Amino acid sequence: MSADASASDAAADAASAADASARPLASRPAGTPVGALPQGRIVSHLPVVDTPAELLPGALDHYQLFQDVSGDDLAAWAAARSIAPEVMERIDGLWDRHEYDTSLLQVLAGADLLTDGLDVPGHRQLSPLGAGLVNMELSRIDGSVATMVGVQAGLALRSIVLLGSEEQKQRWVEPLVTGREFGAFALTEPDHGSDSVSLETVARRDGEDWVITGEKRWIGNGAGGHVSVVWARVDDPADAALHGQVSGFLVEQSLPGYEAERIVGKTALRAIDQAHIRLDGVRVPDAARLPGARSFKDTGRVLYATRAGVSWGALGHALACFEAAVEYAGARVQFGKVLAKHQHVQVRLARMLGTLVSMQLQCLRLAQLEAAGEVRADQASLAKGFCTRGAREIAADARDLLGGNGILLQNSVARHMADIEALHTYEGTETMQALIVGRAITGVSAFA
């Protein structure tokens, strides 16, 4: 073959690749003016579908990693996707007004999405993969909605299912999983975020009761909910094994001494409330203590599971931003051609895709390990740190590619970009995850 022929073939291949990459991920033809999209949106949200290829079209599943998803996992994934139209009708306004629409919990419950992989009789039993896909898809729709599930099911419900008594499960599990009542997970304190093991809230034994005093901060559903799983240091000299340890208590938010103030002025997760809680001698019966919570290691059992969920959530945000960037690049015309035909745009999209695929691989492997009962804390931490960092990078690139339109709420990217900042911090900052991984690598702890 001649050099000229080789060059000609290469040019043809390049042109073909450019056309393919410019092709939108949904149904809009390339070059359609942005203003012609429904409600001016960049991302078109898909209806209920039957195959993974319809849920993650084109480059969103570049290595076809999700094409074998089937059965209950696929049904749960599609159920999560099915609520997108109802959520998207409301979310921009809610986010802009900093308003928590609790009726969205009933929407989630109506699709049986409030189990987060837990075994709850009479409800959808999700595998680790299915739970991850639901988390991913909800985050792809909106971070506040995904956090509703994370707080209600991943933290509050999981604490009760894993560590609660049968009586506690009978009282709280069904109301929480059906969204009739709202649950909170109160661990973080004003002075103890990353070092939550040093929490100062105290539960003092007083006869048959516990008296709880302290403060909590950044507590989802902590105001206007029904029950908070409050983590406190036990003061009970009569119980040598429990005294000084951290335990969990089911505190009804209507009790005297429980005061919660909604945190305002947030720049992320603006469509769900977090609260600052003051516990001033709140008295609960001994039956309110989670019997399986006898040290901070038991708290960790809940947190390790949710870190995997945060990884999937970060993947969902990244998918939404990458999808928006590709669609915009195929529609926006600058200098006489769509952005997708500019070399530097393709280079940036390729880099974003590489990060996205790496995130997908980590999440899928984590689900496999969890299903086999072999996942370690350091593996969950590695995925959490990597995926939230990767999502931040993809969101920033997508925002930049959309230019000035990237800061409009109606185009979704700015909302995802803001929300990923919260995910990058909660359930342990990137630094804390790195220290957990570093300890596994070296065998040496560097926490103090």
Tab-separated table of C-alpha atoms in Angstrom, residues 73-405:
chain	number	residue	atom	x	y	z
A	73	ASP	CA	-30.659	-6.020	38.623
A	74	LEU	CA	-31.860	-4.649	35.290
A	75	ALA	CA	-35.408	-4.248	36.597
A	76	ALA	CA	-34.179	-2.220	39.576
A	77	TRP	CA	-31.958	-0.093	37.337
A	78	ALA	CA	-34.862	0.629	34.976
A	79	ALA	CA	-37.130	1.401	37.944
A	80	ALA	CA	-34.660	4.040	39.100
A	81	ARG	CA	-34.570	5.495	35.593
A	82	SER	CA	-38.368	5.546	35.422
A	83	ILE	CA	-38.673	8.285	38.032
A	84	ALA	CA	-36.471	10.680	36.021
A	85	PRO	CA	-39.299	12.591	34.288
A	86	GLU	CA	-41.110	13.322	37.559
A	87	VAL	CA	-37.913	14.385	39.328
A	88	MET	CA	-36.637	16.506	36.446
A	89	GLU	CA	-39.898	18.456	36.317
A	90	ARG	CA	-39.234	19.696	39.848
A	91	ILE	CA	-35.546	19.541	40.617
A	92	ASP	CA	-34.232	22.800	39.155
A	93	GLY	CA	-36.811	24.831	41.057
A	94	LEU	CA	-36.230	22.912	44.279
A	95	TRP	CA	-32.470	23.300	43.938
A	96	ASP	CA	-32.768	27.012	43.153
A	97	ARG	CA	-35.119	27.648	46.111
A	98	HIS	CA	-33.122	25.440	48.484
A	99	GLU	CA	-36.300	23.462	49.149
A	100	TYR	CA	-36.721	19.852	50.314
A	101	ASP	CA	-39.775	18.202	48.745
A	102	THR	CA	-40.289	15.183	50.995
A	103	SER	CA	-42.943	13.800	48.650
A	104	LEU	CA	-40.040	12.625	46.479
A	105	LEU	CA	-39.386	9.992	49.143
A	106	GLN	CA	-42.829	8.578	48.363
A	107	VAL	CA	-41.923	8.577	44.669
A	108	LEU	CA	-38.816	6.548	45.508
A	109	ALA	CA	-40.778	4.249	47.795
A	110	GLY	CA	-43.406	3.759	45.090
A	111	ALA	CA	-40.663	2.315	42.880
A	112	ASP	CA	-39.462	0.212	45.856
A	113	LEU	CA	-36.062	1.921	45.837
A	114	LEU	CA	-35.599	2.430	49.589
A	115	THR	CA	-33.938	-0.876	50.491
A	116	ASP	CA	-30.351	-0.220	49.305
A	117	GLY	CA	-29.537	-3.918	49.042
A	118	LEU	CA	-30.892	-4.791	52.493
A	119	ASP	CA	-33.032	-7.879	53.028
A	120	VAL	CA	-36.442	-6.435	53.867
A	121	PRO	CA	-39.331	-8.943	53.731
A	122	GLY	CA	-41.943	-8.021	51.160
A	123	HIS	CA	-39.672	-5.646	49.258
A	124	ARG	CA	-37.234	-5.720	46.379
A	125	GLN	CA	-34.037	-7.563	47.343
A	126	LEU	CA	-31.145	-5.960	45.504
A	127	SER	CA	-27.794	-7.580	44.884
A	128	PRO	CA	-24.737	-5.368	45.475
A	129	LEU	CA	-24.708	-4.756	41.725
A	130	GLY	CA	-28.396	-3.873	41.647
A	131	ALA	CA	-28.033	-1.518	44.608
A	132	GLY	CA	-25.046	0.113	42.941
A	133	LEU	CA	-26.874	0.585	39.656
A	134	VAL	CA	-29.811	2.194	41.455
A	135	ASN	CA	-27.459	4.554	43.279
A	136	MET	CA	-25.683	5.363	40.026
A	137	GLU	CA	-28.906	6.036	38.154
A	138	LEU	CA	-30.445	8.187	40.876
A	139	SER	CA	-27.260	10.270	41.059
A	140	ARG	CA	-27.293	10.554	37.273
A	141	ILE	CA	-30.730	12.138	37.708
A	142	ASP	CA	-29.951	14.265	40.769
A	143	GLY	CA	-27.633	14.191	43.767
A	144	SER	CA	-30.204	15.324	46.331
A	145	VAL	CA	-32.575	12.524	45.345
A	146	ALA	CA	-29.785	9.945	45.559
A	147	THR	CA	-28.810	11.319	48.965
A	148	MET	CA	-32.399	10.867	50.148
A	149	VAL	CA	-31.964	7.140	49.546
A	150	GLY	CA	-28.468	7.174	51.026
A	151	VAL	CA	-29.670	8.720	54.283
A	152	GLN	CA	-33.009	6.930	54.588
A	153	ALA	CA	-31.901	3.458	53.516
A	154	GLY	CA	-28.115	3.367	53.367
A	155	LEU	CA	-27.578	4.846	56.825
A	156	ALA	CA	-30.702	4.956	59.025
A	157	LEU	CA	-32.365	1.756	57.809
A	158	ARG	CA	-29.054	-0.099	57.527
A	159	SER	CA	-28.174	0.767	61.143
A	160	ILE	CA	-31.432	-0.762	62.343
A	161	VAL	CA	-31.283	-3.834	60.105
A	162	LEU	CA	-27.648	-4.620	60.947
A	163	LEU	CA	-27.521	-3.600	64.597
A	164	GLY	CA	-31.088	-3.371	65.889
A	165	SER	CA	-33.231	-5.690	67.990
A	166	GLU	CA	-36.222	-7.531	66.557
A	167	GLU	CA	-38.537	-5.100	68.336
A	168	GLN	CA	-36.721	-2.136	66.809
A	169	LYS	CA	-36.936	-3.684	63.370
A	170	GLN	CA	-40.654	-4.325	63.806
A	171	ARG	CA	-41.205	-0.700	64.773
A	172	TRP	CA	-39.074	1.096	62.202
A	173	VAL	CA	-38.153	-0.962	59.141
A	174	GLU	CA	-41.466	-0.935	57.280
A	175	PRO	CA	-42.216	2.771	57.912
A	176	LEU	CA	-38.749	3.697	56.654
A	177	VAL	CA	-38.726	1.457	53.587
A	178	THR	CA	-42.162	2.708	52.517
A	179	GLY	CA	-41.242	6.356	53.105
A	180	ARG	CA	-44.065	6.857	55.628
A	181	GLU	CA	-41.508	8.029	58.178
A	182	PHE	CA	-38.096	9.634	57.717
A	183	GLY	CA	-34.874	8.481	59.336
A	184	ALA	CA	-31.602	10.276	60.085
A	185	PHE	CA	-28.061	9.111	60.889
A	186	ALA	CA	-26.513	11.450	63.458
A	187	LEU	CA	-22.769	10.827	63.693
A	188	THR	CA	-20.923	13.985	62.568
A	189	GLU	CA	-20.455	16.732	65.154
A	190	PRO	CA	-19.510	20.424	64.890
A	191	ASP	CA	-15.935	19.659	65.968
A	192	HIS	CA	-15.656	16.068	64.746
A	193	GLY	CA	-16.071	15.274	61.067
A	194	SER	CA	-13.244	13.130	59.766
A	195	ASP	CA	-12.306	12.135	63.327
A	196	SER	CA	-15.845	11.113	64.235
A	197	VAL	CA	-14.423	8.338	66.413
A	198	SER	CA	-13.601	11.160	68.869
A	199	LEU	CA	-17.225	12.253	69.140
A	200	GLU	CA	-18.223	14.092	72.321
A	201	THR	CA	-21.951	13.374	72.529
A	202	VAL	CA	-22.552	11.340	75.685
A	203	ALA	CA	-25.260	8.829	76.601
A	204	ARG	CA	-25.348	8.516	80.402
A	205	ARG	CA	-27.042	5.553	81.996
A	206	ASP	CA	-29.776	6.584	84.446
A	207	GLY	CA	-31.647	3.599	85.817
A	208	GLU	CA	-33.603	2.017	82.965
A	209	ASP	CA	-33.026	5.012	80.699
A	210	TRP	CA	-30.265	6.788	78.817
A	211	VAL	CA	-29.813	10.548	78.953
A	212	ILE	CA	-28.166	11.919	75.804
A	213	THR	CA	-26.379	15.261	75.643
A	214	GLY	CA	-24.377	16.760	72.779
A	215	GLU	CA	-24.537	18.294	69.310
A	216	LYS	CA	-24.621	16.885	65.789
A	217	ARG	CA	-24.158	18.646	62.458
A	218	TRP	CA	-24.783	17.973	58.758
A	219	ILE	CA	-27.494	15.443	59.568
A	220	GLY	CA	-29.760	14.580	56.633
A	221	ASN	CA	-33.426	14.270	57.681
A	222	GLY	CA	-32.339	15.524	61.112
A	223	ALA	CA	-35.047	18.200	61.141
A	224	GLY	CA	-38.657	17.485	60.301
A	225	GLY	CA	-38.131	13.732	60.299
A	226	HIS	CA	-39.217	11.038	62.729
A	227	VAL	CA	-36.241	9.124	64.136
A	228	SER	CA	-32.518	9.807	64.349
A	229	VAL	CA	-29.885	7.129	64.875
A	230	VAL	CA	-27.744	9.096	67.335
A	231	TRP	CA	-24.202	7.908	67.972
A	232	ALA	CA	-22.883	8.698	71.438
A	233	ARG	CA	-20.149	7.708	73.862
A	234	VAL	CA	-21.521	5.503	76.623
A	235	ASP	CA	-21.216	6.573	80.254
A	236	ASP	CA	-22.121	3.438	82.206
A	237	PRO	CA	-19.464	2.374	84.733
A	238	ALA	CA	-21.575	-0.659	85.660
A	239	ASP	CA	-21.007	-2.136	82.189
A	240	ALA	CA	-17.237	-2.344	81.837
A	241	ALA	CA	-17.391	-3.677	78.271
A	242	LEU	CA	-19.643	-0.869	77.021
A	243	HIS	CA	-18.442	2.048	79.162
A	244	GLY	CA	-16.510	4.568	77.070
A	245	GLN	CA	-17.454	2.881	73.794
A	246	VAL	CA	-19.578	4.370	70.995
A	247	SER	CA	-23.117	3.057	70.630
A	248	GLY	CA	-26.220	3.967	68.658
A	249	PHE	CA	-29.585	5.125	70.005
A	250	LEU	CA	-32.938	5.494	68.261
A	251	VAL	CA	-34.085	8.973	69.231
A	252	GLU	CA	-37.520	10.136	68.169
A	253	GLN	CA	-37.265	13.726	67.011
A	254	SER	CA	-40.385	14.764	68.932
A	255	LEU	CA	-38.771	14.066	72.325
A	256	PRO	CA	-38.157	16.930	74.774
A	257	GLY	CA	-34.606	18.248	74.526
A	258	TYR	CA	-34.206	17.383	70.835
A	259	GLU	CA	-33.775	20.603	68.874
A	260	ALA	CA	-32.894	20.701	65.181
A	261	GLU	CA	-32.102	23.700	63.010
A	262	ARG	CA	-32.070	23.472	59.224
A	263	ILE	CA	-28.691	24.425	57.718
A	264	VAL	CA	-29.110	27.118	55.068
A	265	GLY	CA	-26.771	28.700	52.545
A	266	LYS	CA	-25.512	25.415	51.078
A	267	THR	CA	-23.990	25.362	47.603
A	268	ALA	CA	-24.513	21.600	47.144
A	269	LEU	CA	-27.369	19.134	47.664
A	270	ARG	CA	-29.741	22.072	47.930
A	271	ALA	CA	-32.872	19.940	47.398
A	272	ILE	CA	-32.439	17.989	50.627
A	273	ASP	CA	-32.109	19.321	54.165
A	274	GLN	CA	-29.277	18.809	56.612
A	275	ALA	CA	-29.603	19.887	60.228
A	276	HIS	CA	-27.653	21.067	63.236
A	277	ILE	CA	-28.991	19.081	66.191
A	278	ARG	CA	-28.766	19.922	69.884
A	279	LEU	CA	-29.484	17.154	72.370
A	280	ASP	CA	-30.106	18.634	75.804
A	281	GLY	CA	-30.657	15.775	78.223
A	282	VAL	CA	-32.827	13.763	75.836
A	283	ARG	CA	-34.149	10.749	77.733
A	284	VAL	CA	-34.728	7.437	75.938
A	285	PRO	CA	-35.458	3.959	77.319
A	286	ASP	CA	-32.870	1.206	77.245
A	287	ALA	CA	-34.927	-0.406	74.474
A	288	ALA	CA	-33.872	2.490	72.228
A	289	ARG	CA	-30.201	1.480	72.227
A	290	LEU	CA	-29.074	-0.590	69.232
A	291	PRO	CA	-27.892	-3.821	70.909
A	292	GLY	CA	-25.516	-4.649	68.064
A	293	ALA	CA	-23.710	-1.305	68.402
A	294	ARG	CA	-21.079	-1.913	71.072
A	295	SER	CA	-18.103	-0.024	69.622
A	296	PHE	CA	-17.136	2.279	66.769
A	297	LYS	CA	-16.280	-0.815	64.737
A	298	ASP	CA	-20.003	-1.477	64.529
A	299	THR	CA	-20.557	2.063	63.277
A	300	GLY	CA	-17.937	1.237	60.672
A	301	ARG	CA	-19.995	-1.716	59.440
A	302	VAL	CA	-22.633	0.752	58.314
A	303	LEU	CA	-20.136	3.229	56.877
A	304	TYR	CA	-18.144	0.672	54.858
A	305	ALA	CA	-21.276	-0.330	52.962
A	306	THR	CA	-22.234	3.262	52.234
A	307	ARG	CA	-18.763	4.104	50.890
A	308	ALA	CA	-19.366	1.660	48.075
A	309	GLY	CA	-22.656	3.427	47.445
A	310	VAL	CA	-20.928	6.811	47.277
A	311	SER	CA	-18.587	5.405	44.612
A	312	TRP	CA	-21.578	4.432	42.494
A	313	GLY	CA	-23.151	7.821	43.169
A	314	ALA	CA	-20.038	9.599	41.929
A	315	LEU	CA	-20.184	7.448	38.804
A	316	GLY	CA	-23.763	8.593	38.220
A	317	HIS	CA	-22.789	12.259	38.442
A	318	ALA	CA	-19.889	11.645	36.061
A	319	LEU	CA	-22.164	9.885	33.561
A	320	ALA	CA	-24.598	12.793	33.574
A	321	CYS	CA	-21.831	15.329	32.988
A	322	PHE	CA	-20.119	13.296	30.273
A	323	GLU	CA	-23.448	12.695	28.540
A	324	ALA	CA	-24.195	16.413	28.624
A	325	ALA	CA	-20.751	17.267	27.238
A	326	VAL	CA	-21.042	14.825	24.329
A	327	GLU	CA	-24.557	15.953	23.453
A	328	TYR	CA	-23.590	19.615	23.612
A	329	ALA	CA	-20.477	19.018	21.514
A	330	GLY	CA	-22.678	17.441	18.856
A	331	ALA	CA	-25.164	20.318	18.837
A	332	ARG	CA	-23.233	23.524	19.432
A	333	VAL	CA	-21.798	25.183	16.316
A	334	GLN	CA	-18.702	27.368	16.654
A	335	PHE	CA	-16.382	28.591	13.888
A	336	GLY	CA	-18.615	26.993	11.270
A	337	LYS	CA	-18.748	23.450	12.653
A	338	VAL	CA	-20.042	21.551	15.657
A	339	LEU	CA	-17.708	21.469	18.644
A	340	ALA	CA	-17.290	17.710	18.255
A	341	LYS	CA	-15.324	18.302	15.043
A	342	HIS	CA	-12.676	20.366	16.834
A	343	GLN	CA	-9.613	18.302	17.750
A	344	HIS	CA	-9.113	19.743	21.218
A	345	VAL	CA	-12.724	18.903	22.107
A	346	GLN	CA	-12.253	15.277	21.059
A	347	VAL	CA	-9.033	15.071	23.081
A	348	ARG	CA	-10.835	16.326	26.160
A	349	LEU	CA	-13.785	13.965	25.659
A	350	ALA	CA	-11.398	11.025	25.252
A	351	ARG	CA	-9.669	11.906	28.509
A	352	MET	CA	-13.017	12.207	30.287
A	353	LEU	CA	-14.063	8.814	28.928
A	354	GLY	CA	-10.872	7.182	30.198
A	355	THR	CA	-11.600	8.398	33.711
A	356	LEU	CA	-15.235	7.334	33.403
A	357	VAL	CA	-14.329	3.787	32.345
A	358	SER	CA	-11.856	3.490	35.224
A	359	MET	CA	-14.622	4.488	37.627
A	360	GLN	CA	-16.990	1.940	36.098
A	361	LEU	CA	-14.434	-0.842	36.483
A	362	GLN	CA	-13.793	-0.057	40.144
A	363	CYS	CA	-17.500	0.078	40.960
A	364	LEU	CA	-18.242	-3.194	39.179
A	365	ARG	CA	-15.366	-5.012	40.868
A	366	LEU	CA	-16.426	-3.653	44.246
A	367	ALA	CA	-19.923	-5.062	43.673
A	368	GLN	CA	-18.437	-8.455	42.774
A	369	LEU	CA	-16.335	-8.509	45.936
A	370	GLU	CA	-19.294	-7.446	48.044
A	371	ALA	CA	-21.468	-10.188	46.543
A	372	ALA	CA	-18.787	-12.734	47.444
A	373	GLY	CA	-18.511	-11.342	50.975
A	374	GLU	CA	-14.867	-10.468	50.344
A	375	VAL	CA	-14.823	-6.668	50.133
A	376	ARG	CA	-12.371	-4.963	52.492
A	377	ALA	CA	-12.607	-1.499	54.005
A	378	ASP	CA	-9.519	-0.330	52.131
A	379	GLN	CA	-11.016	-1.465	48.812
A	380	ALA	CA	-14.189	0.532	49.470
A	381	SER	CA	-12.050	3.510	50.480
A	382	LEU	CA	-9.923	3.338	47.328
A	383	ALA	CA	-13.021	3.331	45.132
A	384	LYS	CA	-14.687	6.133	47.081
A	385	GLY	CA	-11.672	8.426	46.881
A	386	PHE	CA	-10.905	7.674	43.237
A	387	CYS	CA	-14.472	7.915	41.972
A	388	THR	CA	-15.380	11.158	43.702
A	389	ARG	CA	-12.146	12.750	42.503
A	390	GLY	CA	-12.773	11.471	38.971
A	391	ALA	CA	-16.326	12.798	39.000
A	392	ARG	CA	-15.056	16.235	40.029
A	393	GLU	CA	-12.661	16.254	37.078
A	394	ILE	CA	-15.295	15.131	34.575
A	395	ALA	CA	-17.813	17.666	35.899
A	396	ALA	CA	-15.278	20.491	35.607
A	397	ASP	CA	-14.389	19.524	32.032
A	398	ALA	CA	-18.064	19.248	31.079
A	399	ARG	CA	-18.867	22.636	32.580
A	400	ASP	CA	-15.994	24.150	30.617
A	401	LEU	CA	-17.075	22.513	27.347
A	402	LEU	CA	-20.569	23.949	27.727
A	403	GLY	CA	-19.120	27.445	28.021
A	404	GLY	CA	-21.480	30.013	29.510
A	405	ASN	CA	-24.396	27.592	29.115
